[in-house]
Amino acid sequence: MQQVRGKSLETQLDHLCEHVNKMGYHAHKNHPKRLGDGTRVQGEPFDYEILLPNWHACFDAKECHDTKWHMQKKDIIQTENLKHCKNAGCEAFFLIYFFPIKRLVRVDVDEVIRVLESGSKSIDAAKGGEFNIGLIIDKAANELH
């Protein structure tokens, strides 16, 4: 998936999670904590977890209508949560789709931390490496054989 065509990135990732689960592995989307009336109490730590036999990834999905992703307070909290996952041995990253240049990039949580430590709160589209979600499915399929 190099381009998002008329569907949000998270919708496509939700379909990916369904596919991974149908293959007999595990993937899920985290949701914010809410009260019974729907009032949001706390945001999710990050969006997705995918667990395959030799790959465990935790990541947050972002859509950006600029050539830079401008982090908000919640993104910084998610960075901290993702760093904890990386410390535990998981791949931890932000998956960002930049609409103006139709580019899906993977930015490792350590790179995000370096940017924040430099005093900036923006990630340029050129900062991350391109990401092909099909590689996740290929990785899972190869484990079945």
CSV table of C-alpha atoms in Angstrom, one decimal:
chain,number,residue,atom,x,y,z
A,1,MET,CA,0.0,0.0,0.0
A,2,GLN,CA,2.0,2.9,-1.2
A,3,GLN,CA,-1.1,5.1,-1.7
A,4,VAL,CA,-4.2,5.6,0.2
A,5,ARG,CA,-7.1,5.7,-2.3
A,6,GLY,CA,-10.2,7.2,-0.8
A,7,LYS,CA,-9.9,5.3,2.5
A,8,SER,CA,-8.3,6.4,5.7
A,9,LEU,CA,-5.0,4.8,6.7
A,10,GLU,CA,-6.6,3.4,9.9
A,11,THR,CA,-9.4,1.8,7.9
A,12,GLN,CA,-6.9,0.0,5.8
A,13,LEU,CA,-4.9,-1.0,8.9
A,14,ASP,CA,-8.1,-2.4,10.5
A,15,HIS,CA,-8.5,-4.6,7.4
A,16,LEU,CA,-4.9,-5.7,7.8
A,17,CYS,CA,-5.6,-6.7,11.5
A,18,GLU,CA,-8.6,-8.7,10.4
A,19,HIS,CA,-6.4,-10.5,7.8
A,20,VAL,CA,-3.7,-11.2,10.3
A,21,ASN,CA,-6.2,-12.6,12.7
A,22,LYS,CA,-7.8,-14.8,10.0
A,23,MET,CA,-4.3,-16.2,9.4
A,24,GLY,CA,-4.2,-17.4,13.0
A,25,TYR,CA,-2.0,-14.7,14.4
A,26,HIS,CA,-3.0,-11.7,16.5
A,27,ALA,CA,-3.4,-8.0,15.6
A,28,HIS,CA,-5.6,-5.4,17.3
A,29,LYS,CA,-6.3,-1.7,17.5
A,30,ASN,CA,-6.3,0.0,20.8
A,31,HIS,CA,-9.1,2.3,21.8
A,32,PRO,CA,-9.4,5.2,24.2
A,33,LYS,CA,-11.0,4.7,27.6
A,34,ARG,CA,-14.5,6.1,27.8
A,35,LEU,CA,-17.2,6.4,30.4
A,36,GLY,CA,-20.6,4.7,29.9
A,37,ASP,CA,-21.9,7.9,28.2
A,38,GLY,CA,-19.0,7.9,25.7
A,39,THR,CA,-17.0,10.7,27.4
A,40,ARG,CA,-13.4,10.2,26.6
A,41,VAL,CA,-11.3,9.7,29.8
A,42,GLN,CA,-7.9,8.7,28.5
A,43,GLY,CA,-6.4,8.3,25.1
A,44,GLU,CA,-5.1,5.0,23.8
A,45,PRO,CA,-1.3,4.4,24.4
A,46,PHE,CA,-0.8,3.9,20.6
A,47,ASP,CA,-3.0,2.6,17.8
A,48,TYR,CA,-2.0,-0.9,16.8
A,49,GLU,CA,-0.2,-4.1,17.9
A,50,ILE,CA,0.6,-6.9,15.5
A,51,LEU,CA,2.0,-10.2,16.8
A,52,LEU,CA,3.6,-12.7,14.4
A,53,PRO,CA,5.9,-15.5,15.4
A,54,ASN,CA,9.1,-13.5,14.7
A,55,TRP,CA,7.8,-10.0,14.6
A,56,HIS,CA,6.0,-8.0,17.3
A,57,ALA,CA,5.2,-4.4,16.3
A,58,CYS,CA,3.5,-1.6,18.2
A,59,PHE,CA,2.8,1.6,16.2
A,60,ASP,CA,0.6,4.6,15.9
A,61,ALA,CA,-0.9,5.6,12.5
A,62,LYS,CA,-1.0,9.3,11.5
A,63,GLU,CA,-2.4,11.0,8.4
A,64,CYS,CA,-0.8,14.3,7.5
A,65,HIS,CA,-2.0,16.9,5.0
A,66,ASP,CA,1.3,18.7,5.0
A,67,THR,CA,4.9,17.6,4.2
A,68,LYS,CA,5.6,17.7,7.9
A,69,TRP,CA,3.9,16.0,10.8
A,70,HIS,CA,3.5,18.5,13.6
A,71,MET,CA,3.3,16.6,16.9
A,72,GLN,CA,0.8,17.4,19.6
A,73,LYS,CA,0.9,16.7,23.3
A,74,LYS,CA,-0.9,13.3,22.8
A,75,ASP,CA,1.7,12.3,20.2
A,76,ILE,CA,4.5,12.9,22.7
A,77,ILE,CA,2.7,10.7,25.3
A,78,GLN,CA,2.3,8.0,22.6
A,79,THR,CA,6.1,8.3,21.9
A,80,GLU,CA,6.8,7.5,25.5
A,81,ASN,CA,4.5,4.5,25.4
A,82,LEU,CA,6.0,3.2,22.2
A,83,LYS,CA,9.5,3.6,23.7
A,84,HIS,CA,8.5,1.3,26.5
A,85,CYS,CA,7.4,-1.2,23.9
A,86,LYS,CA,10.7,-0.9,22.1
A,87,ASN,CA,12.6,-1.4,25.4
A,88,ALA,CA,10.7,-4.7,25.7
A,89,GLY,CA,12.0,-5.8,22.3
A,90,CYS,CA,9.1,-4.8,20.0
A,91,GLU,CA,9.5,-2.8,16.9
A,92,ALA,CA,7.9,0.5,17.8
A,93,PHE,CA,7.2,3.3,15.3
A,94,PHE,CA,4.9,5.9,13.8
A,95,LEU,CA,3.3,5.0,10.4
A,96,ILE,CA,2.6,8.3,8.7
A,97,TYR,CA,0.8,8.9,5.4
A,98,PHE,CA,1.7,12.2,3.8
A,99,PHE,CA,-1.2,13.1,1.5
A,100,PRO,CA,0.6,15.9,-0.5
A,101,ILE,CA,3.3,13.5,-1.7
A,102,LYS,CA,1.3,10.3,-1.4
A,103,ARG,CA,4.0,8.6,0.7
A,104,LEU,CA,3.6,6.2,3.6
A,105,VAL,CA,6.6,6.3,5.9
A,106,ARG,CA,7.7,4.4,9.0
A,107,VAL,CA,9.5,6.6,11.6
A,108,ASP,CA,11.2,4.6,14.4
A,109,VAL,CA,10.3,5.8,17.9
A,110,ASP,CA,14.0,6.5,18.6
A,111,GLU,CA,14.1,8.9,15.6
A,112,VAL,CA,11.0,10.7,17.0
A,113,ILE,CA,12.8,11.0,20.4
A,114,ARG,CA,15.9,12.5,18.7
A,115,VAL,CA,13.7,15.1,17.0
A,116,LEU,CA,12.0,16.0,20.3
A,117,GLU,CA,15.3,16.2,22.1
A,118,SER,CA,16.6,18.6,19.4
A,119,GLY,CA,13.8,21.0,20.4
A,120,SER,CA,11.6,20.4,17.4
A,121,LYS,CA,8.1,18.9,17.3
A,122,SER,CA,7.9,18.3,13.6
A,123,ILE,CA,8.9,15.3,11.4
A,124,ASP,CA,9.6,15.9,7.8
A,125,ALA,CA,8.3,13.3,5.3
A,126,ALA,CA,11.8,12.7,4.2
A,127,LYS,CA,12.8,11.6,7.8
A,128,GLY,CA,11.3,8.1,7.7
A,129,GLY,CA,11.7,5.2,5.4
A,130,GLU,CA,8.9,4.1,3.0
A,131,PHE,CA,6.8,1.4,4.3
A,132,ASN,CA,4.9,-1.4,2.4
A,133,ILE,CA,2.1,-2.9,4.5
A,134,GLY,CA,2.1,-5.9,2.2
A,135,LEU,CA,5.4,-6.9,3.8
A,136,ILE,CA,3.6,-7.7,7.1
A,137,ILE,CA,1.2,-10.1,5.3
A,138,ASP,CA,4.2,-11.7,3.5
A,139,LYS,CA,6.0,-12.1,6.8
A,140,ALA,CA,2.9,-13.8,8.3
A,141,ALA,CA,2.4,-16.0,5.2
A,142,ASN,CA,6.0,-17.2,5.2
A,143,GLU,CA,5.5,-18.4,8.8
A,144,LEU,CA,2.7,-20.7,7.7
A,145,HIS,CA,5.0,-22.7,5.4
